[in-house]
PDB file of C-alpha atoms in Angstrom:
ATOM      1  CA  UNK A   1     107.105 141.422 132.658  1.00  0.00           C
ATOM      2  CA  UNK A   2     108.636 139.084 135.121  1.00  0.00           C
ATOM      3  CA  UNK A   3     109.392 135.270 133.757  1.00  0.00           C
ATOM      4  CA  UNK A   4     109.123 131.980 135.300  1.00  0.00           C
ATOM      5  CA  UNK A   5     111.803 129.504 134.863  1.00  0.00           C
ATOM      6  CA  UNK A   6     110.920 125.887 133.649  1.00  0.00           C
ATOM      7  CA  UNK A   7     111.744 122.949 135.757  1.00  0.00           C
ATOM      8  CA  UNK A   8     114.334 120.838 134.125  1.00  0.00           C
ATOM      9  CA  UNK A   9     112.966 117.813 132.554  1.00  0.00           C
ATOM     10  CA  UNK A  10     114.633 114.951 131.394  1.00  0.00           C
ATOM     11  CA  UNK A  11     113.629 112.120 129.253  1.00  0.00           C
ATOM     12  CA  UNK A  12     115.456 108.700 130.175  1.00  0.00           C
ATOM     13  CA  UNK A  13     115.112 106.221 127.560  1.00  0.00           C
ATOM     14  CA  UNK A  14     116.717 102.609 128.801  1.00  0.00           C
ATOM     15  CA  UNK A  15     117.091  99.715 127.120  1.00  0.00           C
ATOM     16  CA  UNK A  16     114.579  96.693 127.617  1.00  0.00           C
ATOM     17  CA  UNK A  17     116.998  94.233 129.308  1.00  0.00           C
ATOM     18  CA  UNK A  18     117.191  94.195 133.255  1.00  0.00           C
ATOM     19  CA  UNK A  19     121.043  95.017 133.448  1.00  0.00           C
ATOM     20  CA  UNK A  20     120.394  98.187 131.645  1.00  0.00           C
ATOM     21  CA  UNK A  21     116.657  99.524 133.021  1.00  0.00           C
ATOM     22  CA  UNK A  22     117.432  98.758 136.679  1.00  0.00           C
ATOM     23  CA  UNK A  23     120.578 101.320 136.445  1.00  0.00           C
ATOM     24  CA  UNK A  24     118.842 104.126 134.532  1.00  0.00           C
ATOM     25  CA  UNK A  25     115.657 103.806 136.488  1.00  0.00           C
ATOM     26  CA  UNK A  26     118.208 104.414 139.537  1.00  0.00           C
ATOM     27  CA  UNK A  27     119.889 107.570 137.498  1.00  0.00           C
ATOM     28  CA  UNK A  28     116.477 108.992 137.369  1.00  0.00           C
ATOM     29  CA  UNK A  29     115.725 108.993 141.039  1.00  0.00           C
ATOM     30  CA  UNK A  30     118.678 110.688 141.645  1.00  0.00           C
ATOM     31  CA  UNK A  31     118.090 113.166 138.862  1.00  0.00           C
ATOM     32  CA  UNK A  32     115.098 113.847 140.889  1.00  0.00           C
ATOM     33  CA  UNK A  33     116.627 114.623 144.565  1.00  0.00           C
ATOM     34  CA  UNK A  34     118.212 117.220 142.666  1.00  0.00           C
ATOM     35  CA  UNK A  35     115.051 118.724 141.658  1.00  0.00           C
ATOM     36  CA  UNK A  36     114.916 117.639 137.933  1.00  0.00           C
ATOM     37  CA  UNK A  37     111.389 116.222 136.557  1.00  0.00           C
ATOM     38  CA  UNK A  38     112.054 112.781 135.170  1.00  0.00           C
ATOM     39  CA  UNK A  39     110.530 110.746 132.809  1.00  0.00           C
ATOM     40  CA  UNK A  40     110.793 107.145 131.635  1.00  0.00           C
ATOM     41  CA  UNK A  41     110.188 106.076 127.881  1.00  0.00           C
ATOM     42  CA  UNK A  42     109.415 102.726 127.423  1.00  0.00           C
ATOM     43  CA  UNK A  43     107.059 100.128 125.610  1.00  0.00           C
ATOM     44  CA  UNK A  44     103.685  99.318 127.146  1.00  0.00           C
ATOM     45  CA  UNK A  45     104.554  95.535 128.311  1.00  0.00           C
ATOM     46  CA  UNK A  46     107.510  97.034 130.386  1.00  0.00           C
ATOM     47  CA  UNK A  47     105.226  99.667 131.778  1.00  0.00           C
ATOM     48  CA  UNK A  48     104.407  97.511 134.691  1.00  0.00           C
ATOM     49  CA  UNK A  49     107.791  96.202 136.470  1.00  0.00           C
ATOM     50  CA  UNK A  50     108.651  99.861 135.787  1.00  0.00           C
ATOM     51  CA  UNK A  51     106.229 101.242 138.035  1.00  0.00           C
ATOM     52  CA  UNK A  52     106.380  98.683 140.254  1.00  0.00           C
ATOM     53  CA  UNK A  53     109.867  99.821 141.035  1.00  0.00           C
ATOM     54  CA  UNK A  54     108.966 103.464 141.310  1.00  0.00           C
ATOM     55  CA  UNK A  55     105.600 103.154 143.688  1.00  0.00           C
ATOM     56  CA  UNK A  56     108.374 101.030 145.726  1.00  0.00           C
ATOM     57  CA  UNK A  57     110.939 103.658 145.914  1.00  0.00           C
ATOM     58  CA  UNK A  58     108.921 106.136 147.857  1.00  0.00           C
ATOM     59  CA  UNK A  59     111.717 107.961 149.028  1.00  0.00           C
ATOM     60  CA  UNK A  60     115.288 107.992 147.456  1.00  0.00           C
ATOM     61  CA  UNK A  61     117.630 109.376 150.043  1.00  0.00           C
ATOM     62  CA  UNK A  62     115.521 112.447 151.729  1.00  0.00           C
ATOM     63  CA  UNK A  63     113.599 113.506 148.741  1.00  0.00           C
ATOM     64  CA  UNK A  64     110.420 111.714 147.468  1.00  0.00           C
ATOM     65  CA  UNK A  65     110.669 110.364 144.358  1.00  0.00           C
ATOM     66  CA  UNK A  66     108.264 111.038 141.635  1.00  0.00           C
ATOM     67  CA  UNK A  67     109.295 109.651 137.944  1.00  0.00           C
ATOM     68  CA  UNK A  68     106.354 109.990 135.268  1.00  0.00           C
ATOM     69  CA  UNK A  69     105.997 107.307 132.371  1.00  0.00           C
ATOM     70  CA  UNK A  70     105.706 108.044 128.798  1.00  0.00           C
ATOM     71  CA  UNK A  71     104.966 104.746 126.568  1.00  0.00           C
ATOM     72  CA  UNK A  72     105.848 104.253 122.695  1.00  0.00           C
ATOM     73  CA  UNK A  73     104.626 101.359 120.614  1.00  0.00           C
ATOM     74  CA  UNK A  74     106.665  98.445 119.931  1.00  0.00           C
ATOM     75  CA  UNK A  75     105.522  95.606 117.545  1.00  0.00           C
ATOM     76  CA  UNK A  76     106.615  92.236 118.224  1.00  0.00           C
ATOM     77  CA  UNK A  77     105.083  90.633 115.303  1.00  0.00           C
ATOM     78  CA  UNK A  78     106.532  93.167 112.781  1.00  0.00           C
ATOM     79  CA  UNK A  79     109.573  92.924 114.039  1.00  0.00           C
ATOM     80  CA  UNK A  80     109.626  88.527 113.504  1.00  0.00           C
ATOM     81  CA  UNK A  81     109.495  88.359 117.377  1.00  0.00           C
ATOM     82  CA  UNK A  82     107.321  86.088 119.716  1.00  0.00           C
ATOM     83  CA  UNK A  83     104.087  88.401 120.856  1.00  0.00           C
ATOM     84  CA  UNK A  84     104.962  89.894 124.000  1.00  0.00           C
ATOM     85  CA  UNK A  85     108.637  89.921 123.415  1.00  0.00           C
ATOM     86  CA  UNK A  86     109.544  93.257 124.583  1.00  0.00           C
ATOM     87  CA  UNK A  87     112.750  92.427 126.922  1.00  0.00           C
ATOM     88  CA  UNK A  88     115.444  90.397 127.119  1.00  0.00           C
ATOM     89  CA  UNK A  89     117.472  88.640 129.872  1.00  0.00           C
ATOM     90  CA  UNK A  90     120.274  86.336 130.581  1.00  0.00           C
ATOM     91  CA  UNK A  91     119.486  83.354 128.670  1.00  0.00           C
ATOM     92  CA  UNK A  92     118.717  84.915 125.415  1.00  0.00           C
ATOM     93  CA  UNK A  93     120.490  83.348 122.809  1.00  0.00           C
ATOM     94  CA  UNK A  94     123.506  85.833 120.251  1.00  0.00           C
ATOM     95  CA  UNK A  95     120.753  84.762 117.078  1.00  0.00           C
ATOM     96  CA  UNK A  96     117.517  86.189 119.079  1.00  0.00           C
ATOM     97  CA  UNK A  97     119.359  89.308 120.361  1.00  0.00           C
ATOM     98  CA  UNK A  98     120.446  90.054 117.133  1.00  0.00           C
ATOM     99  CA  UNK A  99     117.089  89.525 116.202  1.00  0.00           C
ATOM    100  CA  UNK A 100     115.709  91.870 118.915  1.00  0.00           C
ATOM    101  CA  UNK A 101     118.721  94.952 118.993  1.00  0.00           C
ATOM    102  CA  UNK A 102     118.394  94.996 114.852  1.00  0.00           C
ATOM    103  CA  UNK A 103     114.405  95.673 115.737  1.00  0.00           C
ATOM    104  CA  UNK A 104     114.904  98.711 118.285  1.00  0.00           C
ATOM    105  CA  UNK A 105     115.178 101.032 114.990  1.00  0.00           C
ATOM    106  CA  UNK A 106     111.893 100.553 114.494  1.00  0.00           C
ATOM    107  CA  UNK A 107     111.060 102.496 118.196  1.00  0.00           C
ATOM    108  CA  UNK A 108     112.526 105.537 115.939  1.00  0.00           C
ATOM    109  CA  UNK A 109     109.560 106.734 114.274  1.00  0.00           C
ATOM    110  CA  UNK A 110     107.200 106.291 117.760  1.00  0.00           C
ATOM    111  CA  UNK A 111     110.033 108.301 119.940  1.00  0.00           C
ATOM    112  CA  UNK A 112     109.779 110.922 117.098  1.00  0.00           C
ATOM    113  CA  UNK A 113     106.140 111.104 117.712  1.00  0.00           C
ATOM    114  CA  UNK A 114     106.101 111.484 121.228  1.00  0.00           C
ATOM    115  CA  UNK A 115     108.812 114.372 121.282  1.00  0.00           C
ATOM    116  CA  UNK A 116     106.417 115.909 118.366  1.00  0.00           C
ATOM    117  CA  UNK A 117     103.243 115.698 120.617  1.00  0.00           C
ATOM    118  CA  UNK A 118     105.028 116.500 124.042  1.00  0.00           C
ATOM    119  CA  UNK A 119     106.684 119.292 125.920  1.00  0.00           C
ATOM    120  CA  UNK A 120     110.136 119.093 124.572  1.00  0.00           C
ATOM    121  CA  UNK A 121     112.605 118.067 127.236  1.00  0.00           C
ATOM    122  CA  UNK A 122     115.800 119.767 127.859  1.00  0.00           C
ATOM    123  CA  UNK A 123     117.845 116.684 127.274  1.00  0.00           C
ATOM    124  CA  UNK A 124     117.498 112.613 126.785  1.00  0.00           C
ATOM    125  CA  UNK A 125     119.360 110.177 128.616  1.00  0.00           C
ATOM    126  CA  UNK A 126     119.321 107.118 125.926  1.00  0.00           C
ATOM    127  CA  UNK A 127     120.948 103.503 126.504  1.00  0.00           C
ATOM    128  CA  UNK A 128     124.008 103.092 124.588  1.00  0.00           C
ATOM    129  CA  UNK A 129     122.201 100.623 122.040  1.00  0.00           C
ATOM    130  CA  UNK A 130     119.845 103.487 120.661  1.00  0.00           C
ATOM    131  CA  UNK A 131     122.865 105.420 118.757  1.00  0.00           C
ATOM    132  CA  UNK A 132     120.051 106.873 116.402  1.00  0.00           C
ATOM    133  CA  UNK A 133     118.566 108.761 119.214  1.00  0.00           C
ATOM    134  CA  UNK A 134     120.890 111.852 118.663  1.00  0.00           C
ATOM    135  CA  UNK A 135     119.546 112.328 115.189  1.00  0.00           C
ATOM    136  CA  UNK A 136     116.173 111.468 116.180  1.00  0.00           C
ATOM    137  CA  UNK A 137     116.488 114.186 119.084  1.00  0.00           C
ATOM    138  CA  UNK A 138     118.380 116.727 116.778  1.00  0.00           C
ATOM    139  CA  UNK A 139     115.387 117.227 115.005  1.00  0.00           C
ATOM    140  CA  UNK A 140     113.968 118.853 117.929  1.00  0.00           C
ATOM    141  CA  UNK A 141     116.990 120.522 119.094  1.00  0.00           C
ATOM    142  CA  UNK A 142     117.068 118.275 122.177  1.00  0.00           C
ATOM    143  CA  UNK A 143     120.519 117.239 123.225  1.00  0.00           C
ATOM    144  CA  UNK A 144     121.220 113.637 124.060  1.00  0.00           C
ATOM    145  CA  UNK A 145     123.316 112.140 126.825  1.00  0.00           C
ATOM    146  CA  UNK A 146     124.615 108.060 126.210  1.00  0.00           C
ATOM    147  CA  UNK A 147     124.391 106.035 129.251  1.00  0.00           C
ATOM    148  CA  UNK A 148     126.682 103.383 129.316  1.00  0.00           C
ATOM    149  CA  UNK A 149     125.866 100.929 132.576  1.00  0.00           C
ATOM    150  CA  UNK A 150     129.160  99.128 132.371  1.00  0.00           C
ATOM    151  CA  UNK A 151     132.624  99.950 133.897  1.00  0.00           C
ATOM    152  CA  UNK A 152     134.740 102.614 132.659  1.00  0.00           C
ATOM    153  CA  UNK A 153     137.489  99.764 131.769  1.00  0.00           C
ATOM    154  CA  UNK A 154     135.037  97.983 129.578  1.00  0.00           C
ATOM    155  CA  UNK A 155     133.385 101.124 127.860  1.00  0.00           C
ATOM    156  CA  UNK A 156     137.358 102.305 127.022  1.00  0.00           C
ATOM    157  CA  UNK A 157     138.747  98.585 126.572  1.00  0.00           C
ATOM    158  CA  UNK A 158     135.579  98.459 123.660  1.00  0.00           C
ATOM    159  CA  UNK A 159     136.620 101.854 122.113  1.00  0.00           C
ATOM    160  CA  UNK A 160     140.018 101.144 121.812  1.00  0.00           C
ATOM    161  CA  UNK A 161     139.679  97.815 120.100  1.00  0.00           C
ATOM    162  CA  UNK A 162     136.976  99.236 117.982  1.00  0.00           C
ATOM    163  CA  UNK A 163     139.607 101.941 117.327  1.00  0.00           C
ATOM    164  CA  UNK A 164     142.490  99.690 116.461  1.00  0.00           C
ATOM    165  CA  UNK A 165     141.013  95.890 115.855  1.00  0.00           C
ATOM    166  CA  UNK A 166     143.859  94.350 117.309  1.00  0.00           C
ATOM    167  CA  UNK A 167     141.563  91.020 117.007  1.00  0.00           C
ATOM    168  CA  UNK A 168     141.731  91.332 113.045  1.00  0.00           C
ATOM    169  CA  UNK A 169     145.398  90.847 112.958  1.00  0.00           C
ATOM    170  CA  UNK A 170     145.632  87.389 115.027  1.00  0.00           C
ATOM    171  CA  UNK A 171     145.238  84.366 112.887  1.00  0.00           C
ATOM    172  CA  UNK A 172     142.722  82.129 115.472  1.00  0.00           C
ATOM    173  CA  UNK A 173     139.757  82.916 117.567  1.00  0.00           C
ATOM    174  CA  UNK A 174     142.081  81.538 120.848  1.00  0.00           C
ATOM    175  CA  UNK A 175     145.281  83.585 119.722  1.00  0.00           C
ATOM    176  CA  UNK A 176     146.023  86.347 122.355  1.00  0.00           C
ATOM    177  CA  UNK A 177     146.262  89.858 121.117  1.00  0.00           C
ATOM    178  CA  UNK A 178     147.020  93.205 123.231  1.00  0.00           C
ATOM    179  CA  UNK A 179     144.592  96.032 123.401  1.00  0.00           C
ATOM    180  CA  UNK A 180     146.978  98.922 121.853  1.00  0.00           C
ATOM    181  CA  UNK A 181     147.791 102.319 123.443  1.00  0.00           C
ATOM    182  CA  UNK A 182     146.158 100.979 126.738  1.00  0.00           C
ATOM    183  CA  UNK A 183     146.638 101.372 130.426  1.00  0.00           C
ATOM    184  CA  UNK A 184     148.521  98.123 131.371  1.00  0.00           C
ATOM    185  CA  UNK A 185     149.378  94.924 129.078  1.00  0.00           C
ATOM    186  CA  UNK A 186     145.529  93.330 128.864  1.00  0.00           C
ATOM    187  CA  UNK A 187     145.588  90.501 126.698  1.00  0.00           C
ATOM    188  CA  UNK A 188     142.308  89.341 125.234  1.00  0.00           C
ATOM    189  CA  UNK A 189     141.494  86.265 122.534  1.00  0.00           C
ATOM    190  CA  UNK A 190     138.437  86.961 120.127  1.00  0.00           C
ATOM    191  CA  UNK A 191     136.618  84.333 122.294  1.00  0.00           C
ATOM    192  CA  UNK A 192     136.276  86.725 125.453  1.00  0.00           C
ATOM    193  CA  UNK A 193     135.047  89.560 123.230  1.00  0.00           C
ATOM    194  CA  UNK A 194     131.537  89.924 124.265  1.00  0.00           C
ATOM    195  CA  UNK A 195     130.355  90.044 120.395  1.00  0.00           C
ATOM    196  CA  UNK A 196     131.854  86.616 119.834  1.00  0.00           C
ATOM    197  CA  UNK A 197     130.006  83.930 117.734  1.00  0.00           C
ATOM    198  CA  UNK A 198     130.550  81.382 115.351  1.00  0.00           C
ATOM    199  CA  UNK A 199     127.561  82.729 113.457  1.00  0.00           C
ATOM    200  CA  UNK A 200     128.749  84.957 110.695  1.00  0.00           C
ATOM    201  CA  UNK A 201     125.835  87.141 110.219  1.00  0.00           C
ATOM    202  CA  UNK A 202     125.468  87.782 113.770  1.00  0.00           C
ATOM    203  CA  UNK A 203     129.108  88.459 114.396  1.00  0.00           C
ATOM    204  CA  UNK A 204     128.768  91.188 111.336  1.00  0.00           C
ATOM    205  CA  UNK A 205     125.488  92.530 113.200  1.00  0.00           C
ATOM    206  CA  UNK A 206     127.124  93.183 116.352  1.00  0.00           C
ATOM    207  CA  UNK A 207     130.419  94.450 114.780  1.00  0.00           C
ATOM    208  CA  UNK A 208     127.942  97.261 112.906  1.00  0.00           C
ATOM    209  CA  UNK A 209     126.243  98.001 115.984  1.00  0.00           C
ATOM    210  CA  UNK A 210     129.586  98.363 118.172  1.00  0.00           C
ATOM    211  CA  UNK A 211     130.956 100.661 115.304  1.00  0.00           C
ATOM    212  CA  UNK A 212     127.609 102.690 115.676  1.00  0.00           C
ATOM    213  CA  UNK A 213     127.243 103.137 119.547  1.00  0.00           C
ATOM    214  CA  UNK A 214     130.978 104.123 119.066  1.00  0.00           C
ATOM    215  CA  UNK A 215     130.428 106.878 116.593  1.00  0.00           C
ATOM    216  CA  UNK A 216     127.707 107.888 118.669  1.00  0.00           C
ATOM    217  CA  UNK A 217     129.524 107.951 121.991  1.00  0.00           C
ATOM    218  CA  UNK A 218     131.774 110.752 120.038  1.00  0.00           C
ATOM    219  CA  UNK A 219     128.776 112.806 118.653  1.00  0.00           C
ATOM    220  CA  UNK A 220     126.762 113.011 121.371  1.00  0.00           C
ATOM    221  CA  UNK A 221     126.818 115.811 124.182  1.00  0.00           C
ATOM    222  CA  UNK A 222     128.430 113.033 126.818  1.00  0.00           C
ATOM    223  CA  UNK A 223     128.448 109.514 128.208  1.00  0.00           C
ATOM    224  CA  UNK A 224     127.446 108.831 131.744  1.00  0.00           C
ATOM    225  CA  UNK A 225     128.456 106.145 133.497  1.00  0.00           C
ATOM    226  CA  UNK A 226     127.850 103.977 136.224  1.00  0.00           C
ATOM    227  CA  UNK A 227     131.273 103.942 138.009  1.00  0.00           C
ATOM    228  CA  UNK A 228     133.305 106.702 139.905  1.00  0.00           C
ATOM    229  CA  UNK A 229     136.505 108.165 138.866  1.00  0.00           C
ATOM    230  CA  UNK A 230     138.444 106.873 142.149  1.00  0.00           C
ATOM    231  CA  UNK A 231     137.661 103.189 141.237  1.00  0.00           C
ATOM    232  CA  UNK A 232     139.120 103.385 137.814  1.00  0.00           C
ATOM    233  CA  UNK A 233     141.392 106.799 137.335  1.00  0.00           C
ATOM    234  CA  UNK A 234     143.864 105.479 134.597  1.00  0.00           C
ATOM    235  CA  UNK A 235     141.193 104.058 132.382  1.00  0.00           C
ATOM    236  CA  UNK A 236     138.796 106.862 133.045  1.00  0.00           C
ATOM    237  CA  UNK A 237     141.570 109.613 131.519  1.00  0.00           C
ATOM    238  CA  UNK A 238     142.002 107.095 128.951  1.00  0.00           C
ATOM    239  CA  UNK A 239     138.159 107.327 127.755  1.00  0.00           C
ATOM    240  CA  UNK A 240     138.447 110.558 127.835  1.00  0.00           C
ATOM    241  CA  UNK A 241     141.608 111.988 126.615  1.00  0.00           C
ATOM    242  CA  UNK A 242     142.780 108.981 124.230  1.00  0.00           C
ATOM    243  CA  UNK A 243     139.001 107.974 123.304  1.00  0.00           C
ATOM    244  CA  UNK A 244     137.914 111.566 123.154  1.00  0.00           C
ATOM    245  CA  UNK A 245     135.002 110.793 124.906  1.00  0.00           C
ATOM    246  CA  UNK A 246     133.342 113.523 127.392  1.00  0.00           C
ATOM    247  CA  UNK A 247     132.006 111.507 130.113  1.00  0.00           C
ATOM    248  CA  UNK A 248     130.139 111.850 133.513  1.00  0.00           C
ATOM    249  CA  UNK A 249     131.059 109.143 136.443  1.00  0.00           C
ATOM    250  CA  UNK A 250     127.978 109.093 138.606  1.00  0.00           C
ATOM    251  CA  UNK A 251     127.978 105.481 140.004  1.00  0.00           C
ATOM    252  CA  UNK A 252     127.356 103.103 141.477  1.00  0.00           C
ATOM    253  CA  UNK A 253     123.990 104.701 141.215  1.00  0.00           C
ATOM    254  CA  UNK A 254     122.038 101.571 143.073  1.00  0.00           C
ATOM    255  CA  UNK A 255     123.263 103.422 146.372  1.00  0.00           C
ATOM    256  CA  UNK A 256     120.235 105.420 146.031  1.00  0.00           C
ATOM    257  CA  UNK A 257     118.152 102.826 147.261  1.00  0.00           C
ATOM    258  CA  UNK A 258     116.951 102.320 150.708  1.00  0.00           C
ATOM    259  CA  UNK A 259     114.655  99.424 150.223  1.00  0.00           C
ATOM    260  CA  UNK A 260     115.961  95.937 150.826  1.00  0.00           C
ATOM    261  CA  UNK A 261     113.946  94.636 147.674  1.00  0.00           C
ATOM    262  CA  UNK A 262     115.724  97.647 145.294  1.00  0.00           C
ATOM    263  CA  UNK A 263     118.846  96.786 146.626  1.00  0.00           C
ATOM    264  CA  UNK A 264     118.500  93.120 145.724  1.00  0.00           C
ATOM    265  CA  UNK A 265     117.583  93.751 142.332  1.00  0.00           C
ATOM    266  CA  UNK A 266     120.147  95.984 141.799  1.00  0.00           C
ATOM    267  CA  UNK A 267     123.102  93.785 143.179  1.00  0.00           C
ATOM    268  CA  UNK A 268     121.507  91.142 140.933  1.00  0.00           C
ATOM    269  CA  UNK A 269     120.725  93.079 137.525  1.00  0.00           C
ATOM    270  CA  UNK A 270     124.156  95.422 137.369  1.00  0.00           C
ATOM    271  CA  UNK A 271     123.031  98.673 139.257  1.00  0.00           C
TER     272      UNK A 271
END
C-alpha cells in the first residue's frame, strides 16, 4: 500500500505582548510560504488581535497565508491579576510584570490538554519566557524550538552574563563591569541590565527566570532569532561556539509584510 506524507505542522506559542507576538506571527506567515501548516496558540482575549492580523495579511510574498488559531484558557483572577489581563505593554511595571510572568506556568496544563486532544504538531516554536514548554511537549514526543525576539548581541550578552555573573563582583549598581569572554570590551552596570530593580523579590524572580531561560535554550532543539548572521557575525559565532546554543537566524521577519498597517505595527513593536 502506498503511504501519504502528512503536511508539516508547527504550533507557534507566542508570549502575550506586542513585541513578542507580532514577530512570531510574522514568522508563522513565513513558514506558511514554505508549505508549512501553522497554528497559533494563545489565550481567548488575544484571539481578536491575532485574527485581525491574519485576516489583514491576505498574502505574504506570493503565497496565500492561512494560519489556524487554537486557544488555551488563562484565569486572570486565579493569578491575582485584574479581570481581562491577558497581555502586557510598555507601561507595565516590573512588579506587575513579575505577577504576570509568574502566572504563565498556569498555561502548562491547558497546553498539555491541547496536545493530548489535538493531532500532534511536528514541533512547537515557543517564546523564550515559556521554558517549561520543553518538558510539557516532551511528554508527547514533540520537539521544541525557542524563539528569542531580540538581537543576537542581546541574546549572547545575556547568556554570558548568566554564565559568568560579572554583576555580582562589583560593589555598587553604578560600577561598570566588562562582560567576560565576549567580543569587544562591552561595559555595563547593574542599572543597565533589563532585569534591574530595587525590589528584592522582583529581582530574585527575574534572576530565576533568566536562569530557566538559559537552561531551556541549551535543552531545546534550537533557538530561533529575529536577526541575520551577516549583521552580527561575531556575536552569532559567540552564541553558538561559546554559549553552546544551536541557532537559526531568520530575521528580520517583518520583511514578509506587504500591507502598510502590518509594516507600521512591526516597526513599532520589534518585528
